[in-house]
Coordinates of C-alpha atoms in Angstrom, one line a residue:
X905 CA -28.8 4.2 -14.9
X906 CA -31.7 4.6 -17.2
X907 CA -32.8 8.0 -18.3
X908 CA -35.9 9.5 -19.9
X909 CA -36.2 9.8 -23.6
X910 CA -37.9 12.7 -25.5
X911 CA -37.5 14.7 -28.6
X912 CA -36.4 18.1 -29.9
X913 CA -37.5 21.6 -29.0
X914 CA -37.8 24.9 -30.9
X915 CA -34.6 26.7 -31.8
X916 CA -33.2 29.1 -34.3
X917 CA -29.5 28.8 -35.2
X918 CA -27.2 30.1 -37.8
X919 CA -25.0 27.8 -39.8
X920 CA -21.9 29.3 -38.2
X921 CA -21.6 27.7 -34.8
X922 CA -18.0 27.7 -33.7
X923 CA -17.0 30.0 -30.8
X924 CA -15.4 32.5 -33.1
X925 CA -18.3 32.7 -35.5
X926 CA -16.6 30.8 -38.3
X927 CA -16.6 27.1 -38.9
X928 CA -13.2 25.3 -39.0
X929 CA -12.8 23.5 -42.4
X930 CA -11.2 20.3 -40.9
X931 CA -8.0 18.9 -39.7
X932 CA -5.3 21.6 -39.4
X933 CA -2.6 19.5 -37.7
X934 CA -2.4 22.0 -34.8
X935 CA -4.6 21.8 -31.6
X936 CA -6.5 25.0 -31.1
X937 CA -7.0 25.6 -28.2
X938 CA -3.7 24.1 -27.3
X939 CA -2.8 21.7 -24.6
X940 CA -1.3 22.9 -21.4
X941 CA 1.6 21.4 -19.4
X942 CA 2.7 17.8 -20.0
X943 CA 0.8 14.5 -20.1
X944 CA 0.3 12.7 -16.7
X945 CA 3.1 10.5 -15.6
X946 CA 0.6 7.6 -15.8
X947 CA -1.2 8.8 -18.9
X948 CA -3.7 6.4 -20.6
X949 CA -2.3 5.2 -23.9
X950 CA -4.8 4.7 -26.7
X951 CA -3.3 2.1 -29.1
X952 CA -5.8 2.3 -32.0
X953 CA -5.8 4.3 -35.2
X954 CA -4.1 7.7 -34.8
X955 CA -5.6 10.9 -36.2
X956 CA -4.9 14.5 -36.9
X957 CA -5.6 17.6 -34.8
X958 CA -8.2 20.2 -35.7
X959 CA -11.8 20.7 -36.7
X960 CA -15.0 19.9 -34.9
X961 CA -18.0 17.6 -35.0
X962 CA -21.5 19.0 -35.0
X963 CA -24.2 16.8 -33.3
X964 CA -27.9 16.9 -32.8
X965 CA -29.2 17.5 -29.3
X966 CA -32.6 16.4 -28.0
X967 CA -34.0 19.4 -26.1
X968 CA -32.0 21.9 -24.0
X969 CA -29.9 20.7 -21.1
X970 CA -31.4 21.0 -17.7
X971 CA -28.2 21.3 -15.7
X972 CA -24.5 20.9 -16.0
X973 CA -24.3 18.9 -12.8
X974 CA -23.8 15.2 -13.6
X975 CA -25.3 14.2 -10.2
X976 CA -28.7 15.4 -11.4
X977 CA -28.6 14.1 -15.0
X978 CA -31.6 12.0 -15.8
X979 CA -32.8 13.3 -19.1
X980 CA -31.3 12.3 -22.5
X981 CA -30.2 15.8 -23.5
X982 CA -28.2 16.5 -20.4
X983 CA -26.6 13.1 -20.2
X984 CA -25.8 13.2 -23.9
X985 CA -23.7 16.4 -23.4
X986 CA -22.1 15.6 -20.0
X987 CA -21.4 11.9 -20.0
X988 CA -18.3 10.9 -21.8
X989 CA -17.7 14.4 -23.1
X990 CA -17.3 16.6 -20.0
X991 CA -17.2 14.2 -17.1
X992 CA -15.8 10.7 -16.6
X993 CA -16.1 7.7 -14.3
X994 CA -13.3 5.8 -12.7
X995 CA -13.4 3.2 -15.6
X996 CA -14.3 3.5 -19.3
X997 CA -16.7 1.3 -21.3
X998 CA -16.0 0.8 -24.9
X999 CA -19.5 0.6 -26.3
X1000 CA -18.7 0.1 -30.0
X1001 CA -16.3 -2.8 -29.7
X1002 CA -17.3 -6.4 -30.3
X1003 CA -18.0 -7.4 -27.7
X1004 CA -18.3 -4.2 -25.6
X1005 CA -15.9 -4.2 -22.6
X1006 CA -14.7 -2.3 -19.6
X1007 CA -11.4 -0.6 -20.0
X1008 CA -9.0 1.2 -17.6
X1009 CA -9.9 4.9 -17.6
X1010 CA -9.0 7.1 -14.7
X1011 CA -7.5 4.0 -13.1
X1012 CA -4.4 2.1 -14.0
X1013 CA -6.2 -1.0 -12.8
X1014 CA -8.9 -2.3 -10.5
X1015 CA -9.1 -5.4 -8.3
X1016 CA -12.0 -7.4 -6.8
X1017 CA -11.6 -9.7 -3.8
X1018 CA -12.5 -13.4 -4.4
X1019 CA -15.9 -12.9 -2.7
X1020 CA -16.6 -9.7 -4.6
X1021 CA -17.1 -7.7 -1.5
X1022 CA -14.1 -5.4 -1.8
X1023 CA -13.3 -3.4 -5.0
X1024 CA -10.1 -1.5 -5.1
X1025 CA -9.3 1.2 -7.7
X1026 CA -5.8 2.5 -8.4
X1027 CA -6.0 6.1 -9.8
X1028 CA -3.6 7.4 -12.4
X1029 CA -1.0 9.7 -11.1
X1030 CA -0.6 13.1 -12.6
X1031 CA -4.2 13.5 -13.8
X1032 CA -5.5 17.0 -13.6
X1033 CA -8.9 18.5 -13.7
X1034 CA -9.8 20.8 -16.6
X1035 CA -8.8 23.8 -14.5
X1036 CA -5.4 22.3 -13.9
X1037 CA -5.9 21.2 -10.3
X1038 CA -4.7 17.6 -9.4
X1039 CA -7.2 14.8 -9.3
X1040 CA -6.9 12.6 -6.3
X1041 CA -8.8 10.0 -4.2
X1042 CA -10.3 12.9 -2.2
X1043 CA -12.4 13.8 -5.3
X1044 CA -13.8 10.3 -5.4
X1045 CA -14.6 10.3 -1.7
X1046 CA -16.3 13.7 -2.1
X1047 CA -18.4 12.7 -5.1
X1048 CA -19.6 9.5 -3.3
X1049 CA -20.5 11.5 -0.2
X1050 CA -22.6 13.9 -2.2
X1051 CA -24.4 11.1 -4.0
X1052 CA -25.3 9.4 -0.7
X1053 CA -26.4 12.6 0.9
X1054 CA -30.1 12.3 1.7
X1055 CA -30.6 16.0 1.1
X1056 CA -29.3 15.7 -2.5
X1057 CA -32.0 14.0 -4.5
X1058 CA -30.5 11.8 -7.3
X1059 CA -31.0 8.5 -9.0
X1060 CA -27.4 7.4 -8.6
X1061 CA -27.8 6.5 -4.9
X1062 CA -30.4 3.9 -6.0
X1063 CA -27.6 2.2 -8.1
X1064 CA -25.4 1.8 -5.0
X1065 CA -28.2 0.8 -2.7
X1066 CA -27.6 -2.5 -0.8
X1067 CA -31.0 -2.4 0.9
X1068 CA -31.6 -1.4 4.5
X1069 CA -29.8 -2.0 7.8
X1070 CA -31.6 -3.4 10.9
X1071 CA -32.8 0.1 11.8
X1072 CA -34.4 0.6 8.4
X1073 CA -31.8 3.1 7.2
X1074 CA -30.5 2.9 3.6
X1075 CA -27.4 0.8 3.3
X1076 CA -24.6 1.6 0.9
X1077 CA -21.0 0.3 0.4
X1078 CA -18.4 2.0 2.5
X1079 CA -15.6 3.9 0.7
X1080 CA -12.1 3.9 2.1
X1081 CA -9.3 6.2 1.1
X1082 CA -6.2 3.9 1.0
X1083 CA -3.9 6.6 -0.1
X1084 CA -4.0 9.7 -2.4
X1085 CA -4.3 7.4 -5.5
X1086 CA -6.2 4.4 -4.2
X1087 CA -9.8 3.9 -3.0
X1088 CA -11.5 0.8 -1.9
X1089 CA -15.3 0.1 -1.8
X1090 CA -16.2 -2.3 1.0
X1091 CA -19.6 -3.9 0.3
X1092 CA -21.9 -5.5 2.8
X1093 CA -22.5 -8.4 0.5
X1094 CA -20.9 -9.8 -2.7
X1095 CA -21.6 -8.0 -6.0
X1096 CA -19.9 -9.4 -9.1
X1097 CA -21.4 -6.6 -11.2
X1098 CA -20.1 -3.7 -9.2
X1099 CA -18.3 -2.1 -12.1
X1100 CA -21.8 -1.4 -13.6
X1101 CA -22.5 0.8 -10.5
X1102 CA -19.1 2.5 -10.8
X1103 CA -19.9 3.4 -14.3
X1104 CA -22.7 5.7 -13.0
X1105 CA -20.4 7.6 -10.7
X1106 CA -19.3 10.6 -12.7
X1107 CA -16.6 12.3 -10.6
X1108 CA -16.9 16.0 -9.6
X1109 CA -14.1 18.2 -8.1
X1110 CA -13.9 18.6 -4.4
X1111 CA -12.0 21.8 -4.6
X1112 CA -14.8 23.4 -6.5
X1113 CA -17.9 22.2 -4.7
X1114 CA -17.2 21.1 -1.2
X1115 CA -17.9 24.5 0.3
X1116 CA -21.2 24.8 -1.6
X1117 CA -22.2 21.3 -0.5
X1118 CA -21.4 21.8 3.2
X1119 CA -23.4 25.0 3.1
X1120 CA -26.4 23.1 1.9
X1121 CA -26.6 24.9 -1.4
X1122 CA -25.4 22.1 -3.8
X1123 CA -28.8 21.5 -5.2
X1124 CA -29.3 25.1 -6.3
X1125 CA -25.8 26.4 -6.9
X1126 CA -23.6 23.7 -8.3
X1127 CA -23.1 23.8 -12.1
X1128 CA -26.4 25.4 -12.8
X1129 CA -27.7 26.7 -16.2
X1130 CA -26.7 30.3 -16.7
X1131 CA -23.5 30.2 -14.7
X1132 CA -20.0 30.8 -15.8
X1133 CA -19.0 27.9 -18.1
X1134 CA -15.5 27.9 -16.5
X1135 CA -17.2 26.8 -13.3
X1136 CA -18.0 23.4 -14.9
X1137 CA -14.8 21.6 -14.2
X1138 CA -14.5 18.0 -15.4
X1139 CA -12.2 15.2 -16.3
X1140 CA -13.6 14.6 -19.8
X1141 CA -11.8 15.3 -23.1
X1142 CA -13.8 18.6 -23.5
X1143 CA -14.9 21.5 -21.4
X1144 CA -18.0 23.7 -21.6
X1145 CA -17.3 26.8 -23.7
X1146 CA -20.7 28.2 -24.4
X1147 CA -24.4 27.5 -23.9
X1148 CA -27.0 29.5 -25.7
X1149 CA -30.4 28.5 -24.4
X1150 CA -32.5 26.9 -27.0
X1151 CA -29.8 27.0 -29.7
X1152 CA -26.5 25.3 -28.9
X1153 CA -24.0 23.9 -26.5
X1154 CA -20.3 24.3 -27.5
X1155 CA -17.5 22.3 -25.9
X1156 CA -13.8 22.7 -26.6
X1157 CA -10.7 20.7 -25.9
X1158 CA -9.8 20.1 -22.3
X1159 CA -6.2 21.3 -22.2
X1160 CA -5.3 18.9 -19.4
X1161 CA -6.9 15.7 -20.7
X1162 CA -5.1 12.6 -19.5
X1163 CA -5.0 10.3 -22.6
X1164 CA -2.3 10.1 -25.3
X1165 CA -2.2 8.0 -28.5
X1166 CA 0.5 5.4 -29.2
X1167 CA 2.7 8.0 -30.8
X1168 CA 2.6 10.0 -27.5
X1169 CA 0.4 12.7 -28.9
X1170 CA -2.3 14.0 -26.6
X1171 CA -6.0 13.5 -27.0
X1172 CA -8.6 14.6 -28.0
X1173 CA -7.9 15.3 -31.7
X1174 CA -11.0 17.5 -32.3
X1175 CA -10.9 21.1 -31.2
X1176 CA -14.6 21.4 -30.5
X1177 CA -17.8 19.5 -30.2
X1178 CA -21.0 21.5 -31.0
X1179 CA -24.5 20.3 -30.0
X1180 CA -27.3 21.9 -32.1
X1181 CA -30.6 22.1 -30.3
X1182 CA -33.0 21.5 -33.2
X1183 CA -36.7 22.1 -33.7
X1184 CA -37.8 18.6 -34.6
X1185 CA -36.6 15.5 -36.5
X1186 CA -37.5 17.1 -39.8
X1187 CA -35.2 20.0 -39.0
X1188 CA -32.5 17.6 -38.0
X1189 CA -32.8 15.8 -41.2
X1190 CA -32.8 19.0 -43.2
X1191 CA -29.7 20.3 -41.4
X1192 CA -27.9 17.0 -42.0
X1193 CA -28.8 17.0 -45.6
X1194 CA -27.6 20.6 -46.0
X1195 CA -24.3 19.9 -44.3
X1196 CA -25.0 22.0 -41.2
X1197 CA -24.7 19.0 -38.8
X1198 CA -22.4 16.0 -39.1
X1199 CA -24.4 13.4 -37.2
X1200 CA -28.0 12.2 -36.8
X1201 CA -27.5 10.3 -33.5
X1202 CA -31.0 8.8 -33.9
X1203 CA -32.7 8.3 -37.2
X1204 CA -36.3 7.6 -36.2
X1205 CA -38.5 5.0 -37.7
X1206 CA -40.5 7.5 -39.7
X1207 CA -37.5 9.1 -41.4
X1208 CA -35.2 6.0 -41.8
X1209 CA -36.2 5.1 -45.4
X1210 CA -35.8 8.8 -46.5
X1211 CA -32.5 9.3 -44.7
X1212 CA -31.2 6.0 -46.1
X1213 CA -31.6 7.5 -49.6
X1214 CA -29.0 10.1 -48.7
X1215 CA -26.3 7.4 -48.3
X1216 CA -23.5 7.6 -50.7
X1217 CA -20.3 9.5 -51.1
X1218 CA -19.6 11.1 -47.8
X1219 CA -22.6 9.8 -45.9
X1220 CA -23.2 6.5 -44.1
X1221 CA -26.6 5.4 -42.7
X1222 CA -26.7 2.3 -40.5
X1223 CA -29.5 0.2 -39.0
X1224 CA -28.2 -0.9 -35.6
X1225 CA -31.0 -3.3 -34.8
X1226 CA -33.7 -3.4 -32.1
X1227 CA -33.0 -0.8 -29.4
X1228 CA -32.1 -1.6 -25.8
X1229 CA -34.4 1.3 -24.9
X1230 CA -38.1 0.8 -24.2
X1231 CA -41.4 2.7 -24.5
X1232 CA -44.0 2.4 -21.8
X1233 CA -47.2 3.8 -20.2
X1234 CA -47.5 4.0 -16.4
X1235 CA -50.4 4.7 -14.1
X1236 CA -50.1 6.8 -10.9
X1237 CA -50.4 4.4 -7.9
X1238 CA -49.1 6.9 -5.3
X1239 CA -50.9 6.6 -2.0
X1240 CA -49.3 9.6 -0.5
X1241 CA -50.7 12.9 0.7
X1242 CA -49.7 16.3 -0.8
X1243 CA -48.3 18.2 2.1
X1244 CA -49.2 21.5 0.5
X1245 CA -52.9 20.7 0.0
X1246 CA -53.5 18.0 2.5
X1247 CA -55.2 16.0 -0.2
X1248 CA -54.2 12.6 -1.8
X1249 CA -52.0 12.9 -4.9
X1250 CA -54.5 10.6 -6.6
X1251 CA -58.3 10.8 -6.1
X1252 CA -59.4 7.8 -4.0
X1253 CA -61.6 6.3 -6.7
X1254 CA -58.8 6.5 -9.3
X1255 CA -56.3 5.2 -6.8
X1256 CA -58.3 2.1 -6.3
X1257 CA -58.6 1.6 -10.0
X1258 CA -54.9 2.3 -10.8
X1259 CA -53.7 0.0 -8.1
X1260 CA -55.9 -2.9 -9.3
X1261 CA -53.8 -5.4 -11.2
X1262 CA -56.8 -6.5 -13.3
X1263 CA -57.4 -2.9 -14.5
X1264 CA -53.8 -2.6 -15.6
X1265 CA -53.9 -5.9 -17.4
X1266 CA -57.2 -4.9 -19.1
X1267 CA -55.5 -1.8 -20.4
X1268 CA -52.6 -3.9 -21.6
X1269 CA -54.9 -6.3 -23.5
X1270 CA -56.6 -3.3 -25.0
X1271 CA -53.5 -1.9 -26.6
X1272 CA -52.8 -3.0 -30.2
X1273 CA -49.0 -3.2 -30.1
X1274 CA -48.7 -4.6 -33.6
X1275 CA -50.8 -1.8 -34.9
X1276 CA -48.8 0.7 -32.9
X1277 CA -45.5 -0.7 -34.4
X1278 CA -46.9 -0.6 -37.9
X1279 CA -48.4 2.9 -37.8
X1280 CA -46.6 5.2 -35.5
X1281 CA -43.3 3.3 -36.0
X1282 CA -43.9 2.4 -39.7
X1283 CA -42.9 -1.2 -39.0
X1284 CA -39.6 -0.4 -37.4
X1285 CA -40.5 -1.6 -33.9
X1286 CA -41.1 -4.8 -32.0
X1287 CA -43.9 -5.3 -29.5
X1288 CA -42.5 -5.5 -26.0
X1289 CA -43.8 -6.8 -22.7
X1290 CA -40.8 -6.4 -20.4
X1291 CA -38.7 -3.7 -18.8
X1292 CA -35.9 -5.4 -20.8
X1293 CA -35.9 -4.9 -24.5
X1294 CA -35.9 -8.0 -26.8
X1295 CA -32.9 -6.3 -28.3
X1296 CA -30.9 -7.2 -25.2
X1297 CA -30.1 -10.7 -26.3
X1298 CA -28.2 -11.7 -23.2
X1299 CA -30.7 -10.4 -20.6
X1300 CA -34.2 -10.6 -22.2
X1301 CA -36.5 -13.4 -21.0
X1302 CA -39.3 -14.6 -23.3
X1303 CA -41.0 -16.1 -20.2
X1304 CA -43.0 -13.1 -19.5
X1305 CA -46.8 -12.5 -19.4
X1306 CA -47.8 -11.3 -22.9
X1307 CA -50.9 -9.3 -23.8
X1308 CA -51.9 -9.9 -27.4
X1309 CA -54.4 -7.4 -28.7
X1310 CA -57.7 -8.7 -27.2
X1311 CA -60.5 -6.1 -26.6
X1312 CA -62.9 -8.7 -25.5
X1313 CA -60.5 -9.9 -22.8
X1314 CA -60.0 -6.3 -21.8
X1315 CA -63.8 -5.8 -21.5
X1316 CA -64.1 -9.0 -19.4
X1317 CA -61.5 -7.9 -16.9
X1318 CA -63.0 -4.5 -16.6
X1319 CA -66.4 -6.1 -15.9
X1320 CA -64.9 -8.4 -13.3
X1321 CA -63.8 -5.3 -11.3
X1322 CA -67.3 -3.8 -11.4
X1323 CA -67.0 -1.3 -14.2
X1324 CA -70.2 -0.9 -16.2
X1325 CA -71.7 1.5 -18.7
X1326 CA -74.7 2.4 -16.5
X1327 CA -75.9 5.5 -18.4
X1328 CA -75.5 4.1 -22.0
X1329 CA -72.9 6.8 -23.0
X1330 CA -70.4 4.1 -24.2
X1331 CA -68.1 4.8 -21.3
X1332 CA -67.7 2.7 -18.1
X1333 CA -68.6 3.9 -14.6
X1334 CA -67.5 2.5 -11.2
X1335 CA -69.9 1.6 -8.4
X1336 CA -69.9 5.2 -7.1
X1337 CA -70.9 6.5 -10.5
X1338 CA -67.6 8.0 -11.6
X1339 CA -67.0 7.9 -15.3
X1340 CA -63.7 6.1 -16.0
X1341 CA -61.9 9.0 -17.6
X1342 CA -58.1 9.4 -17.6
X1343 CA -55.6 11.8 -19.1
X1344 CA -52.5 10.4 -20.8
X1345 CA -49.7 12.9 -20.6
X1346 CA -46.6 12.8 -22.7
X1347 CA -44.0 15.3 -24.0
X1348 CA -45.4 17.4 -26.7
X1349 CA -42.0 17.9 -28.4
X1350 CA -41.9 14.2 -29.5
X1351 CA -44.2 13.4 -32.4
X1352 CA -43.7 9.7 -31.8
X1353 CA -44.9 10.0 -28.2
X1354 CA -47.8 12.2 -29.2
X1355 CA -48.8 9.6 -31.8
X1356 CA -48.4 6.8 -29.3
X1357 CA -50.6 8.5 -26.7
X1358 CA -53.3 9.2 -29.2
X1359 CA -53.2 5.6 -30.5
X1360 CA -53.5 4.2 -27.0
X1361 CA -56.4 6.7 -26.1
X1362 CA -58.3 5.4 -29.2
X1363 CA -57.7 1.7 -28.1
X1364 CA -59.0 2.5 -24.6
X1365 CA -62.0 4.3 -25.8
X1366 CA -62.9 1.2 -27.8
X1367 CA -63.2 -0.8 -24.5
X1368 CA -65.2 1.9 -22.6
X1369 CA -62.4 4.0 -21.0
X1370 CA -62.7 7.7 -21.7
X1371 CA -59.0 8.3 -22.4
X1372 CA -57.7 11.7 -23.5
X1373 CA -54.3 12.2 -25.0
X1374 CA -52.8 15.3 -23.3
X1375 CA -49.3 16.3 -24.6
X1376 CA -47.5 18.9 -22.5
X1377 CA -44.0 20.4 -22.1
X1378 CA -41.4 17.8 -21.1
X1379 CA -40.4 19.8 -18.0
X1380 CA -43.9 19.6 -16.7
X1381 CA -44.0 15.8 -17.3
X1382 CA -40.8 15.4 -15.3
X1383 CA -42.2 17.5 -12.4
X1384 CA -45.4 15.4 -12.4
X1385 CA -43.4 12.2 -12.1
X1386 CA -40.6 13.3 -9.7
X1387 CA -42.1 15.9 -7.4
X1388 CA -45.8 16.8 -8.0
X1389 CA -47.2 13.3 -8.5
X1390 CA -50.3 14.8 -10.1
X1391 CA -50.9 12.6 -13.2
X1392 CA -53.2 9.8 -14.2
X1393 CA -51.0 8.1 -16.8
X1394 CA -47.8 9.0 -18.6
X1395 CA -46.3 7.7 -21.9
X1396 CA -42.5 8.0 -22.0
X1397 CA -39.5 5.7 -22.5
X1398 CA -36.3 4.6 -20.9
X1399 CA -32.9 4.9 -22.5
X1400 CA -31.0 1.8 -21.5
X1401 CA -28.1 2.3 -19.1
X1402 CA -24.6 1.5 -20.2
X1403 CA -23.9 -1.3 -20.0
X1404 CA -27.5 -2.7 -19.9
X1405 CA -27.7 -4.5 -16.6
X1406 CA -29.7 -5.0 -13.5
X1407 CA -27.8 -2.3 -11.6
X1408 CA -28.7 0.3 -14.2
X1409 CA -32.4 -0.6 -13.7
X1410 CA -32.4 -0.4 -9.9
X1411 CA -33.7 3.2 -9.8
X1412 CA -36.7 1.9 -11.6
X1413 CA -37.2 -1.6 -10.1
X1414 CA -36.8 -0.8 -6.4
X1415 CA -39.9 0.5 -4.6
X1416 CA -37.6 3.2 -3.0
X1417 CA -36.3 4.1 -6.5
X1418 CA -36.3 7.7 -7.7
X1419 CA -37.7 6.5 -11.1
X1420 CA -40.1 3.8 -9.8
X1421 CA -42.7 5.9 -11.7
X1422 CA -45.9 4.3 -10.5
X1423 CA -45.0 5.2 -6.9
X1424 CA -41.5 6.5 -6.3
X1425 CA -39.4 6.9 -3.2
X1426 CA -41.5 4.5 -1.0
X1427 CA -40.2 4.3 2.6
X1428 CA -41.4 0.7 2.6
X1429 CA -42.9 -1.5 -0.2
X1430 CA -46.6 -0.8 -0.6
X1431 CA -47.3 -4.3 -2.1
X1432 CA -46.1 -7.8 -1.7
X1433 CA -44.9 -8.0 -5.3
X1434 CA -42.8 -4.8 -4.8
X1435 CA -41.2 -6.4 -1.7
X1436 CA -40.4 -9.5 -3.7
X1437 CA -38.9 -7.4 -6.5
X1438 CA -36.7 -5.6 -3.9
X1439 CA -35.6 -9.0 -2.5
X1440 CA -34.8 -10.4 -5.9
X1441 CA -32.8 -7.3 -6.9
X1442 CA -30.6 -7.6 -3.7
X1443 CA -30.2 -11.4 -4.0
X1444 CA -29.4 -11.2 -7.7
X1445 CA -26.8 -8.5 -7.1
X1446 CA -25.1 -10.6 -4.4
X1447 CA -25.0 -13.9 -6.3
X1448 CA -21.8 -14.9 -8.0
X1449 CA -23.5 -17.8 -9.9
X1450 CA -24.3 -16.7 -13.5
X1451 CA -27.1 -19.3 -13.9
X1452 CA -28.7 -18.3 -10.6
X1453 CA -28.5 -14.6 -11.5
X1454 CA -30.2 -15.3 -14.9
X1455 CA -33.0 -17.2 -13.1
X1456 CA -33.7 -14.4 -10.8
X1457 CA -33.6 -11.8 -13.6
X1458 CA -36.1 -13.9 -15.5
X1459 CA -38.3 -13.9 -12.4
X1460 CA -38.0 -10.2 -12.1
X1461 CA -39.2 -9.7 -15.7
X1462 CA -42.1 -12.2 -15.1
X1463 CA -43.3 -10.3 -12.0
X1464 CA -43.0 -6.9 -13.8
X1465 CA -45.0 -8.2 -16.8
X1466 CA -47.8 -9.6 -14.5
X1467 CA -48.0 -6.6 -12.2
X1468 CA -47.5 -3.9 -14.9
X1469 CA -46.1 -1.0 -12.9
X1470 CA -45.2 0.1 -16.4
X1471 CA -47.1 -1.2 -19.4
X1472 CA -44.4 -1.8 -21.9
X1473 CA -45.3 -1.1 -25.5
X1474 CA -42.6 -1.4 -28.2
X1475 CA -38.8 -1.3 -28.7
X1476 CA -38.0 0.5 -31.9
X1477 CA -35.1 -0.2 -34.3
X1478 CA -32.2 2.2 -34.0
X1479 CA -30.6 4.0 -36.9
X1480 CA -27.8 6.5 -37.1
X1481 CA -26.4 8.7 -39.9
X1482 CA -23.0 10.4 -40.1
X1483 CA -20.5 11.9 -42.4
X1484 CA -17.6 9.6 -43.4
X1485 CA -15.1 12.4 -43.2
X1486 CA -14.5 11.4 -39.5
X1487 CA -12.1 8.7 -38.5
X1488 CA -12.6 6.3 -35.6
X1489 CA -16.4 6.5 -35.6
X1490 CA -17.7 3.1 -34.5
X1491 CA -21.5 3.2 -34.0
X1492 CA -23.0 1.4 -31.0
X1493 CA -26.6 0.6 -30.2
X1494 CA -25.8 2.0 -26.7
X1495 CA -25.7 5.7 -25.9
X1496 CA -24.0 7.8 -27.0
X1497 CA -24.2 5.9 -30.2
X1498 CA -21.5 7.7 -32.1
X1499 CA -19.3 9.6 -29.6
X1500 CA -18.6 7.1 -26.8
X1501 CA -14.9 7.4 -27.9
X1502 CA -15.1 11.1 -28.7
X1503 CA -11.5 11.8 -27.8
X1504 CA -10.3 9.3 -30.5
X1505 CA -12.5 10.8 -33.3
X1506 CA -10.7 13.0 -35.9
X1507 CA -11.4 14.8 -39.1
X1508 CA -9.7 13.1 -42.0
X1509 CA -7.4 15.2 -44.2
X1510 CA -9.3 16.4 -47.3

């Protein structure tokens, strides 16, 4: 599932960040806090490099977390903390291996029927939640019931969508409990990539939240900010210890984690993981250079050359290549009515404009992507015209409609839809006399986004569109997109799902999708092209022929590039920096770039 990207918010934090106010020096050889009980009878055995107990790793965190509920995680900060670290899916994905691969996690194995319509997962026996209660098939059943609940808004249900039944109701795979340690998903059609969907289903404990869910309070009471950290019960290698709003999130060892190394010693090796919520990227860099944080999980284009100069004894800086993530601008095409005001979400004249393909294409021709890449991204970005980044070498199609910077072509298209400068003020008007003026919102905490919105506004002004860059708080941007629908245009980005695949883009591509930003949650496709996209998504998912799947994926990218529900801009190059005192760090271009195997990371003896 793709999530939103953004930058860092204001914080003040002392250098001492551990729970007891002092910072552990490194490996001690003794787990503190200690493990409890014995390893599961079917413990996962990690057969790689073994490490030592003790110490912690301090990471940068982009913005404060919005929730501790993985069902609602769509922003980068929240997913960064919860995924991999606190909650786990039925299977693991080893991001940093070559090639990346699925791995048995909470399951001893999984099986797919020959027609890929039945997927059976055999759960490890003896696994316990972080509070010591047994993990069973009932927890998987419960999590899936919550995700499918129409009263629980979330993007995960889009991942599992199989379209609609004859009555127009959403269709999802059935889940059958075979026994206490076996579950089987029964699909209505083949899906050779179903593991990609499973890797979005972060399991939550039935014993903690069933009552809240049945009472209809799951959305407001389950794992909310400000609650008791002990209420956040997971299956990850760490548990929530402390959250200080605007400052830090502290995790400490899950005493019941279900993995051991090849010597039989339990994982994780680290005592704690600390996320520092930093003011901005300059603050992150300063803290890293001062030794206050151990990792820069994303070295942006503007800072890469400077950070690279820090490389040497004890510090490593890596260029990971073109990101799988994308940057985009989207216009509001929502035709709905605000129930609170009785008025359309978008003024009628703007709605006609935003829903006009020629207008969106004119805007795309008006954007100087090369200039954007060379200025805002200081040359560390590649122009992009697809919802798939050119960095995704196995999925990206070059057969998309491209929009080289061409202001004259933009002006011609705008003229063809009847826009003219009738009052000689250098800005266009429509036939009803409305000046074509739009606000471009983005999150004010991200200087790259602010620079991008300003750059685009200038490009659009050059072709007669009165565009205003309007940075605002990220929470307001999210509300605009997901509930208020009261924006003209938004500049944001997608963090690619893990693994990058069609399934992890369904919540964006489908017209019913939660993150179909131009017009989300449509009860039925509002255009023929959206209906075709829906059809291709379902057919591609059901096909077992790799060549046919690739053909359909290419067609999806072509339609997207022609219709421009999102006007894609650039894909930047990813960089990371980290201290070499840690063992088992294997950077990945996929998130989380440095802690996808956090239970295996250790502090080397010094």
